[in-house]
Amino acid sequence: MVGRSNVGKSTLINALVRQKLARTSAAPGKTRLANFYRVAAESRPVFYLVDLPGYGYARGGEKSRQEFDALAAEYFSSRHAEEEPGGAAPGSRAPQFCGVLSLVDSRHPGLDADRIAWTWLSRMGIERHVVATKVDKLTRAERHRHLSELERLYSSPVTPVSAETGEGLDALWTLITRLLTRP
C-alpha cells in the first residue's frame, strides 16, 4: 500500500484484517519504515500487506523526504524483477509483490503528490490500483463528483472504501484475491 501521509493506510490494514495490527495516529508521518503484515485469511492464499511510509509529508523535513524516496525506490526495484503471486516473506530470497494499492483520499482528488506517485509506479511497470479512502466523509453529491474525477485522472477503475464504516472492504478483498490468484 502506498499513499500520502494520513491517507489511512494503517487504518485500512486494520479494517481489512479486523484487528489492530498496524499502529495508527491522527498525526501524519507516524509510519517511518516499511511494515510487513502476514495475512492468512480463510479461502485466500497467505500473503503480506506492506504498509509503506506516506509521501507528501515529512516531519523530519528534506532529509526524511529523501529517506522515503530511497526506501520506496529500493523496495519497488528489488521486488519488481520476478513477480510471484502473494509475494514472499521479508528477507527471503525473492521478496516479490503482485501489485500496488495506491491509496488516495477521496476528499482531495488529483493532488500532485498522488499523481506523481501513480506516474512513477507506471514508469516502473508496476501493476497498480486506485483505492479511494474516507468515502464516508463525502456527501452523496461529492462522492459521485470526486470518484468520477479520480477515474478520469487515473484512467483506471477506483475502489471506494471506508475503514470507519467497512464500506467497500468486500470489493477490496475481491481485488486483492484477484491479484493473488492471477496466473
Coordinates of N, CA and C in Angstrom, one line a residue:
M1 N 0.8 -1.2 0.0 CA 0.0 0.0 0.0 C 0.9 1.2 0.0
V2 N 0.6 2.1 -0.9 CA 1.3 3.4 -0.9 C 0.2 4.5 -0.9
G3 N 0.6 5.7 -0.4 CA -0.3 6.8 -0.4 C 0.4 7.9 0.5
R4 N -0.3 9.1 0.4 CA 0.2 10.2 1.2 C 0.1 9.9 2.7
S5 N 0.8 10.7 3.4 CA 0.7 10.6 4.9 C -0.7 10.9 5.3
N6 N -1.2 10.1 6.2 CA -2.6 10.3 6.8 C -3.7 10.0 5.8
V7 N -3.4 9.2 4.8 CA -4.5 8.8 3.8 C -5.3 7.6 4.4
G8 N -4.7 6.9 5.4 CA -5.4 5.9 6.0 C -4.9 4.5 5.7
K9 N -3.6 4.4 5.3 CA -3.0 3.0 5.0 C -3.1 2.1 6.2
S10 N -2.6 2.5 7.3 CA -2.5 1.7 8.5 C -4.0 1.3 9.0
T11 N -4.8 2.3 9.0 CA -6.2 2.1 9.4 C -6.9 1.1 8.5
L12 N -6.6 1.2 7.2 CA -7.3 0.3 6.2 C -6.7 -1.1 6.4
I13 N -5.5 -1.3 6.7 CA -4.9 -2.6 7.0 C -5.7 -3.2 8.2
N14 N -5.9 -2.4 9.3 CA -6.6 -2.9 10.5 C -8.0 -3.3 10.1
A15 N -8.7 -2.5 9.3 CA -10.1 -2.8 8.9 C -10.1 -4.1 8.1
L16 N -9.2 -4.3 7.2 CA -9.2 -5.5 6.3 C -9.0 -6.7 7.1
V17 N -8.1 -6.7 8.1 CA -7.8 -7.9 8.9 C -8.7 -8.0 10.1
R18 N -9.5 -7.0 10.4 CA -10.4 -7.0 11.5 C -9.7 -7.1 12.9
Q19 N -8.5 -6.5 12.9 CA -7.8 -6.4 14.2 C -6.8 -5.3 14.1
K20 N -6.4 -4.9 15.3 CA -5.4 -3.7 15.3 C -4.0 -4.3 15.2
L21 N -3.5 -4.4 14.0 CA -2.1 -4.8 13.8 C -1.2 -3.6 13.6
A22 N -1.7 -2.7 12.7 CA -0.9 -1.5 12.3 C -1.1 -0.4 13.3
R23 N 0.0 0.3 13.7 CA -0.1 1.4 14.6 C -0.7 2.6 13.8
T24 N -1.7 3.3 14.4 CA -2.3 4.4 13.7 C -2.2 5.6 14.6
S25 N -2.3 6.8 13.9 CA -2.3 8.1 14.6 C -3.0 9.1 13.8
A26 N -3.5 10.1 14.5 CA -4.1 11.2 13.8 C -3.0 12.1 13.2
A27 N -1.8 12.1 13.8 CA -0.7 12.9 13.3 C -0.1 12.2 12.1
P28 N 0.1 13.0 11.0 CA 0.8 12.4 9.8 C 2.2 12.1 10.1
G29 N 2.7 11.1 9.3 CA 4.2 10.8 9.3 C 4.6 9.8 10.4
K30 N 3.6 9.1 11.0 CA 4.0 8.2 12.1 C 4.7 6.9 11.6
T31 N 4.2 6.4 10.4 CA 4.9 5.2 9.8 C 6.2 5.6 9.2
R32 N 7.3 5.2 9.7 CA 8.6 5.6 9.3 C 9.4 4.5 8.5
L33 N 9.0 3.3 8.6 CA 9.6 2.2 7.9 C 8.6 1.4 7.2
A34 N 9.0 0.5 6.3 CA 8.1 -0.5 5.7 C 7.7 -1.5 6.7
N35 N 6.4 -1.7 7.0 CA 5.9 -2.6 7.9 C 5.2 -3.8 7.2
F36 N 5.6 -5.0 7.4 CA 5.1 -6.2 6.8 C 4.1 -6.9 7.7
Y37 N 2.9 -7.2 7.2 CA 1.9 -7.9 7.9 C 1.5 -9.1 7.2
R38 N 1.7 -10.3 7.8 CA 1.4 -11.6 7.2 C -0.1 -11.8 7.4
V39 N -0.8 -12.0 6.3 CA -2.2 -12.2 6.3 C -2.6 -13.6 5.9
A40 N -3.2 -14.4 6.8 CA -3.6 -15.7 6.5 C -5.2 -15.8 6.6
A41 N -5.9 -15.4 5.6 CA -7.3 -15.3 5.6 C -7.9 -16.6 5.0
E42 N -9.1 -17.0 5.6 CA -9.7 -18.2 5.0 C -10.0 -18.0 3.5
S43 N -9.8 -19.1 2.8 CA -10.1 -19.2 1.4 C -9.2 -18.2 0.5
R44 N -8.1 -17.7 1.1 CA -7.2 -16.9 0.3 C -5.8 -17.4 0.5
P45 N -4.9 -17.2 -0.4 CA -3.5 -17.6 -0.2 C -2.9 -16.7 0.9
V46 N -2.0 -17.2 1.6 CA -1.2 -16.4 2.6 C -0.4 -15.3 1.8
F47 N -0.4 -14.1 2.3 CA 0.3 -13.0 1.7 C 0.7 -12.0 2.7
Y48 N 1.5 -11.0 2.2 CA 1.9 -9.9 3.1 C 1.3 -8.6 2.6
L49 N 0.7 -7.9 3.5 CA 0.3 -6.5 3.2 C 1.5 -5.6 3.7
V50 N 1.9 -4.7 2.9 CA 3.1 -3.9 3.3 C 2.6 -2.5 3.4
D51 N 2.8 -1.9 4.6 CA 2.4 -0.5 4.9 C 3.7 0.3 4.8
L52 N 3.8 1.1 3.7 CA 4.9 1.9 3.5 C 4.7 3.3 4.1
P53 N 5.7 4.0 4.5 CA 5.6 5.4 5.0 C 4.9 6.2 3.9
G54 N 4.1 7.2 4.4 CA 3.4 8.1 3.5 C 4.3 9.1 2.8
Y55 N 4.0 9.5 1.6 CA 4.7 10.5 0.9 C 4.0 11.8 1.1
G56 N 4.6 12.9 0.8 CA 4.0 14.2 0.7 C 4.0 15.0 2.1
Y57 N 4.5 14.3 3.1 CA 4.6 15.0 4.4 C 5.9 14.4 5.1
A58 N 6.7 15.2 5.6 CA 7.9 14.7 6.3 C 8.1 15.5 7.5
R59 N 7.9 14.8 8.7 CA 8.2 15.5 10.0 C 9.6 15.9 10.1
G60 N 10.5 15.2 9.4 CA 11.9 15.5 9.5 C 12.4 16.3 8.4
G61 N 11.5 16.9 7.6 CA 11.9 17.9 6.6 C 12.5 17.1 5.4
E62 N 13.4 17.8 4.7 CA 14.0 17.3 3.4 C 14.7 16.0 3.6
K63 N 15.4 15.8 4.8 CA 16.1 14.6 5.0 C 15.2 13.4 5.1
S64 N 14.1 13.5 5.7 CA 13.1 12.5 5.8 C 12.5 12.2 4.4
R65 N 12.2 13.2 3.6 CA 11.7 13.0 2.3 C 12.7 12.2 1.5
Q66 N 13.9 12.5 1.5 CA 15.0 11.8 0.8 C 15.0 10.4 1.3
E67 N 14.9 10.1 2.6 CA 14.9 8.8 3.1 C 13.7 8.0 2.6
F68 N 12.6 8.6 2.5 CA 11.4 7.9 2.0 C 11.6 7.6 0.5
D69 N 12.1 8.6 -0.3 CA 12.4 8.3 -1.7 C 13.3 7.1 -1.9
A70 N 14.4 7.1 -1.1 CA 15.3 6.0 -1.2 C 14.7 4.6 -0.8
L71 N 13.9 4.7 0.3 CA 13.2 3.4 0.7 C 12.2 2.9 -0.4
A72 N 11.4 3.8 -0.9 CA 10.5 3.4 -2.0 C 11.2 2.9 -3.2
A73 N 12.2 3.6 -3.6 CA 13.0 3.1 -4.8 C 13.6 1.8 -4.6
E74 N 14.2 1.6 -3.4 CA 14.8 0.3 -3.1 C 13.7 -0.8 -3.0
Y75 N 12.6 -0.5 -2.3 CA 11.6 -1.5 -2.1 C 11.0 -2.0 -3.5
F76 N 10.6 -1.1 -4.3 CA 10.0 -1.4 -5.6 C 11.0 -2.0 -6.6
S77 N 12.2 -1.5 -6.7 CA 13.1 -2.0 -7.7 C 13.6 -3.4 -7.3
S78 N 13.7 -3.7 -6.0 CA 14.2 -5.0 -5.6 C 13.1 -6.1 -5.7
R79 N 11.9 -5.7 -5.8 CA 10.8 -6.7 -5.9 C 10.1 -6.8 -7.2
H80 N 10.6 -6.0 -8.2 CA 9.9 -5.9 -9.5 C 10.3 -7.0 -10.5
A81 N 11.5 -7.5 -10.4 CA 12.0 -8.3 -11.4 C 11.3 -9.6 -11.7
E82 N 11.0 -10.4 -10.7 CA 10.4 -11.7 -10.9 C 9.2 -11.8 -9.9
E83 N 8.0 -11.3 -10.4 CA 6.8 -11.4 -9.5 C 6.3 -12.8 -9.3
E84 N 5.9 -13.0 -8.1 CA 5.2 -14.2 -7.7 C 3.9 -13.9 -7.0
P85 N 2.8 -14.5 -7.3 CA 1.5 -14.2 -6.7 C 1.7 -14.3 -5.1
G86 N 1.2 -13.3 -4.4 CA 1.2 -13.3 -3.0 C 2.5 -12.8 -2.4
G87 N 3.5 -12.6 -3.2 CA 4.8 -12.1 -2.6 C 5.5 -13.2 -1.8
A88 N 6.5 -12.8 -1.1 CA 7.3 -13.7 -0.3 C 7.6 -13.0 1.0
A89 N 8.1 -13.8 1.9 CA 8.4 -13.3 3.3 C 9.5 -12.2 3.2
P90 N 9.4 -11.3 4.1 CA 10.5 -10.3 4.2 C 11.9 -11.0 4.5
G91 N 12.9 -10.7 3.8 CA 14.2 -11.3 4.0 C 14.4 -12.6 3.2
S92 N 13.4 -13.0 2.5 CA 13.5 -14.3 1.7 C 14.3 -13.9 0.4
R93 N 14.7 -14.9 -0.3 CA 15.5 -14.7 -1.5 C 14.8 -13.9 -2.6
A94 N 13.4 -14.1 -2.7 CA 12.7 -13.5 -3.8 C 11.5 -12.7 -3.2
P95 N 11.8 -11.6 -2.6 CA 10.7 -10.8 -2.0 C 9.9 -10.0 -3.1
Q96 N 8.9 -10.6 -3.7 CA 8.2 -10.0 -4.8 C 6.8 -9.5 -4.3
F97 N 6.2 -8.9 -5.2 CA 4.8 -8.4 -4.9 C 3.9 -8.7 -6.2
C98 N 2.6 -8.6 -5.9 CA 1.7 -8.9 -7.0 C 1.0 -7.7 -7.5
G99 N 1.2 -6.6 -6.8 CA 0.5 -5.3 -7.2 C 0.6 -4.3 -6.1
V100 N 0.2 -3.1 -6.5 CA 0.3 -2.0 -5.5 C -1.1 -1.4 -5.4
L101 N -1.6 -1.2 -4.2 CA -2.8 -0.5 -3.9 C -2.4 1.0 -3.6
S102 N -2.8 1.9 -4.6 CA -2.4 3.3 -4.4 C -3.6 4.0 -3.8
L103 N -3.4 4.3 -2.5 CA -4.5 4.9 -1.7 C -4.5 6.4 -1.9
V104 N -5.7 7.0 -2.2 CA -5.8 8.4 -2.3 C -7.0 8.8 -1.4
D105 N -6.9 10.0 -0.8 CA -8.0 10.5 0.0 C -9.1 11.0 -0.9
S106 N -10.3 10.3 -0.9 CA -11.4 10.7 -1.8 C -11.9 12.1 -1.7
R107 N -11.5 12.8 -0.5 CA -11.9 14.2 -0.4 C -11.1 15.1 -1.2
H108 N -9.9 14.6 -1.6 CA -8.9 15.5 -2.3 C -8.4 14.9 -3.6
P109 N -9.3 14.7 -4.6 CA -8.9 14.1 -5.8 C -7.8 14.9 -6.6
G110 N -6.9 14.3 -7.2 CA -6.0 14.9 -8.1 C -4.8 15.7 -7.5
L111 N -4.5 15.4 -6.2 CA -3.3 16.0 -5.6 C -2.1 15.7 -6.4
D112 N -1.2 16.7 -6.5 CA 0.1 16.4 -7.3 C 0.9 15.3 -6.8
A113 N 1.0 15.1 -5.5 CA 1.8 14.1 -4.9 C 1.3 12.7 -5.3
D114 N -0.1 12.5 -5.3 CA -0.7 11.3 -5.7 C -0.5 11.0 -7.1
R115 N -0.6 12.0 -8.0 CA -0.4 11.8 -9.4 C 1.0 11.5 -9.7
I116 N 2.0 12.1 -9.1 CA 3.4 11.9 -9.3 C 3.7 10.4 -8.9
A117 N 3.2 10.0 -7.7 CA 3.4 8.6 -7.3 C 2.8 7.6 -8.3
W118 N 1.7 7.9 -8.8 CA 1.0 7.0 -9.8 C 1.8 6.9 -11.1
T119 N 2.3 8.0 -11.5 CA 3.2 8.0 -12.7 C 4.5 7.3 -12.5
W120 N 5.1 7.5 -11.3 CA 6.3 6.8 -11.0 C 6.1 5.3 -11.0
L121 N 5.1 4.8 -10.4 CA 4.8 3.4 -10.4 C 4.5 2.9 -11.8
S122 N 3.9 3.7 -12.6 CA 3.7 3.3 -14.0 C 5.0 3.1 -14.8
R123 N 5.9 4.1 -14.6 CA 7.2 4.0 -15.2 C 8.0 2.8 -14.8
M124 N 7.7 2.3 -13.6 CA 8.4 1.1 -13.1 C 7.8 -0.1 -13.6
G125 N 6.6 0.0 -14.3 CA 5.9 -1.1 -14.9 C 5.2 -1.9 -13.9
I126 N 4.8 -1.3 -12.8 CA 4.1 -2.0 -11.7 C 2.6 -1.9 -11.8
E127 N 2.0 -3.1 -11.7 CA 0.5 -3.1 -11.7 C 0.0 -2.4 -10.4
R128 N -0.9 -1.4 -10.7 CA -1.4 -0.6 -9.6 C -2.8 -0.4 -9.7
H129 N -3.5 -0.1 -8.5 CA -4.9 0.1 -8.5 C -5.2 1.2 -7.5
V130 N -6.2 2.0 -7.9 CA -6.5 3.2 -7.1 C -7.6 2.8 -6.0
V131 N -7.3 3.1 -4.8 CA -8.3 2.8 -3.7 C -8.5 4.2 -3.1
A132 N -9.8 4.6 -3.1 CA -10.2 5.9 -2.6 C -10.7 5.7 -1.2
T133 N -9.9 6.3 -0.2 CA -10.2 6.1 1.2 C -11.2 7.2 1.7
K134 N -11.7 7.0 2.9 CA -12.5 8.0 3.6 C -13.8 8.4 2.9
V135 N -14.4 7.5 2.1 CA -15.6 7.9 1.3 C -16.8 8.2 2.2
D136 N -16.7 7.7 3.5 CA -17.8 8.1 4.4 C -17.8 9.5 4.8
K137 N -16.8 10.3 4.5 CA -16.7 11.7 4.8 C -17.3 12.6 3.7
L138 N -17.7 12.0 2.6 CA -18.2 12.7 1.5 C -19.8 12.7 1.5
T139 N -20.3 13.8 1.0 CA -21.8 13.8 0.8 C -22.0 13.0 -0.5
R140 N -23.3 12.7 -0.7 CA -23.6 11.9 -1.9 C -23.2 12.6 -3.2
A141 N -23.4 13.9 -3.3 CA -23.0 14.7 -4.5 C -21.5 14.7 -4.6
E142 N -20.8 15.0 -3.5 CA -19.3 15.0 -3.5 C -18.8 13.6 -3.9
R143 N -19.4 12.6 -3.4 CA -18.9 11.2 -3.7 C -18.9 10.9 -5.2
H144 N -20.1 11.2 -5.8 CA -20.2 11.0 -7.3 C -19.1 11.8 -8.0
R145 N -19.1 13.1 -7.7 CA -18.2 14.0 -8.4 C -16.7 13.6 -8.2
H146 N -16.3 13.3 -6.9 CA -14.9 13.0 -6.6 C -14.5 11.7 -7.2
L147 N -15.3 10.7 -7.1 CA -14.9 9.4 -7.6 C -14.8 9.4 -9.2
S148 N -15.8 10.1 -9.8 CA -15.7 10.3 -11.3 C -14.4 11.0 -11.7
E149 N -14.0 12.0 -10.9 CA -12.8 12.8 -11.2 C -11.6 11.9 -11.0
L150 N -11.6 11.0 -10.0 CA -10.4 10.1 -9.8 C -10.3 9.1 -10.9
E151 N -11.4 8.6 -11.4 CA -11.4 7.7 -12.5 C -10.9 8.3 -13.8
R152 N -11.3 9.6 -14.0 CA -10.8 10.3 -15.1 C -9.3 10.6 -15.0
L153 N -8.9 11.1 -13.9 CA -7.5 11.4 -13.7 C -6.5 10.3 -13.8
Y154 N -6.9 9.1 -13.3 CA -6.0 7.9 -13.3 C -6.3 7.0 -14.4
S155 N -7.4 7.3 -15.2 CA -7.8 6.4 -16.3 C -7.8 4.9 -15.8
S156 N -8.4 4.8 -14.7 CA -8.5 3.5 -14.0 C -9.7 3.4 -13.1
P157 N -10.2 2.2 -13.0 CA -11.3 2.0 -12.0 C -10.9 2.3 -10.6
V158 N -11.8 2.9 -9.8 CA -11.4 3.2 -8.4 C -12.3 2.4 -7.5
T159 N -11.6 1.9 -6.5 CA -12.3 1.1 -5.4 C -12.5 2.0 -4.2
P160 N -13.8 2.5 -4.0 CA -14.0 3.4 -2.9 C -14.2 2.5 -1.6
V161 N -13.5 3.0 -0.5 CA -13.6 2.3 0.8 C -13.7 3.3 1.9
S162 N -14.2 2.7 3.0 CA -14.2 3.4 4.3 C -13.8 2.4 5.4
A163 N -12.7 2.7 6.0 CA -12.2 1.8 7.1 C -13.1 2.0 8.3
E164 N -13.7 3.2 8.4 CA -14.6 3.6 9.5 C -15.9 2.8 9.5
T165 N -16.5 2.7 8.3 CA -17.9 2.0 8.2 C -17.8 0.6 7.7
G166 N -16.6 0.3 7.1 CA -16.5 -1.0 6.4 C -16.9 -1.1 5.0
E167 N -17.5 0.1 4.5 CA -17.9 0.1 3.1 C -16.8 -0.1 2.2
G168 N -17.0 -1.0 1.2 CA -16.1 -1.2 0.1 C -15.0 -2.3 0.5
L169 N -15.0 -2.8 1.7 CA -13.9 -3.7 2.1 C -14.1 -5.0 1.4
D170 N -15.3 -5.5 1.1 CA -15.5 -6.7 0.4 C -15.0 -6.6 -1.1
A171 N -15.3 -5.4 -1.7 CA -14.8 -5.2 -3.0 C -13.2 -5.1 -3.0
L172 N -12.6 -4.5 -2.0 CA -11.2 -4.5 -1.9 C -10.6 -5.9 -1.7
W173 N -11.3 -6.7 -0.9 CA -10.8 -8.1 -0.8 C -10.9 -8.9 -2.1
T174 N -12.0 -8.6 -2.9 CA -12.1 -9.2 -4.2 C -10.9 -8.8 -5.1
L175 N -10.6 -7.6 -5.1 CA -9.4 -7.1 -5.8 C -8.1 -7.8 -5.4
I176 N -7.9 -7.8 -4.1 CA -6.7 -8.4 -3.5 C -6.6 -9.9 -3.9
T177 N -7.7 -10.6 -3.8 CA -7.8 -12.0 -4.1 C -7.5 -12.2 -5.6
R178 N -8.0 -11.3 -6.4 CA -7.7 -11.5 -7.9 C -6.2 -11.3 -8.1
L179 N -5.6 -10.3 -7.5 CA -4.2 -10.1 -7.6 C -3.4 -11.3 -7.2
L180 N -3.8 -11.9 -6.1 CA -3.0 -13.0 -5.5 C -3.2 -14.3 -6.4
T181 N -4.3 -14.4 -7.0 CA -4.5 -15.7 -7.7 C -4.4 -15.6 -9.2
R182 N -4.0 -14.5 -9.8 CA -3.9 -14.4 -11.2 C -2.7 -15.2 -11.7
P183 N -2.8 -15.7 -12.9 CA -1.7 -16.6 -13.4 C -0.4 -15.8 -13.7

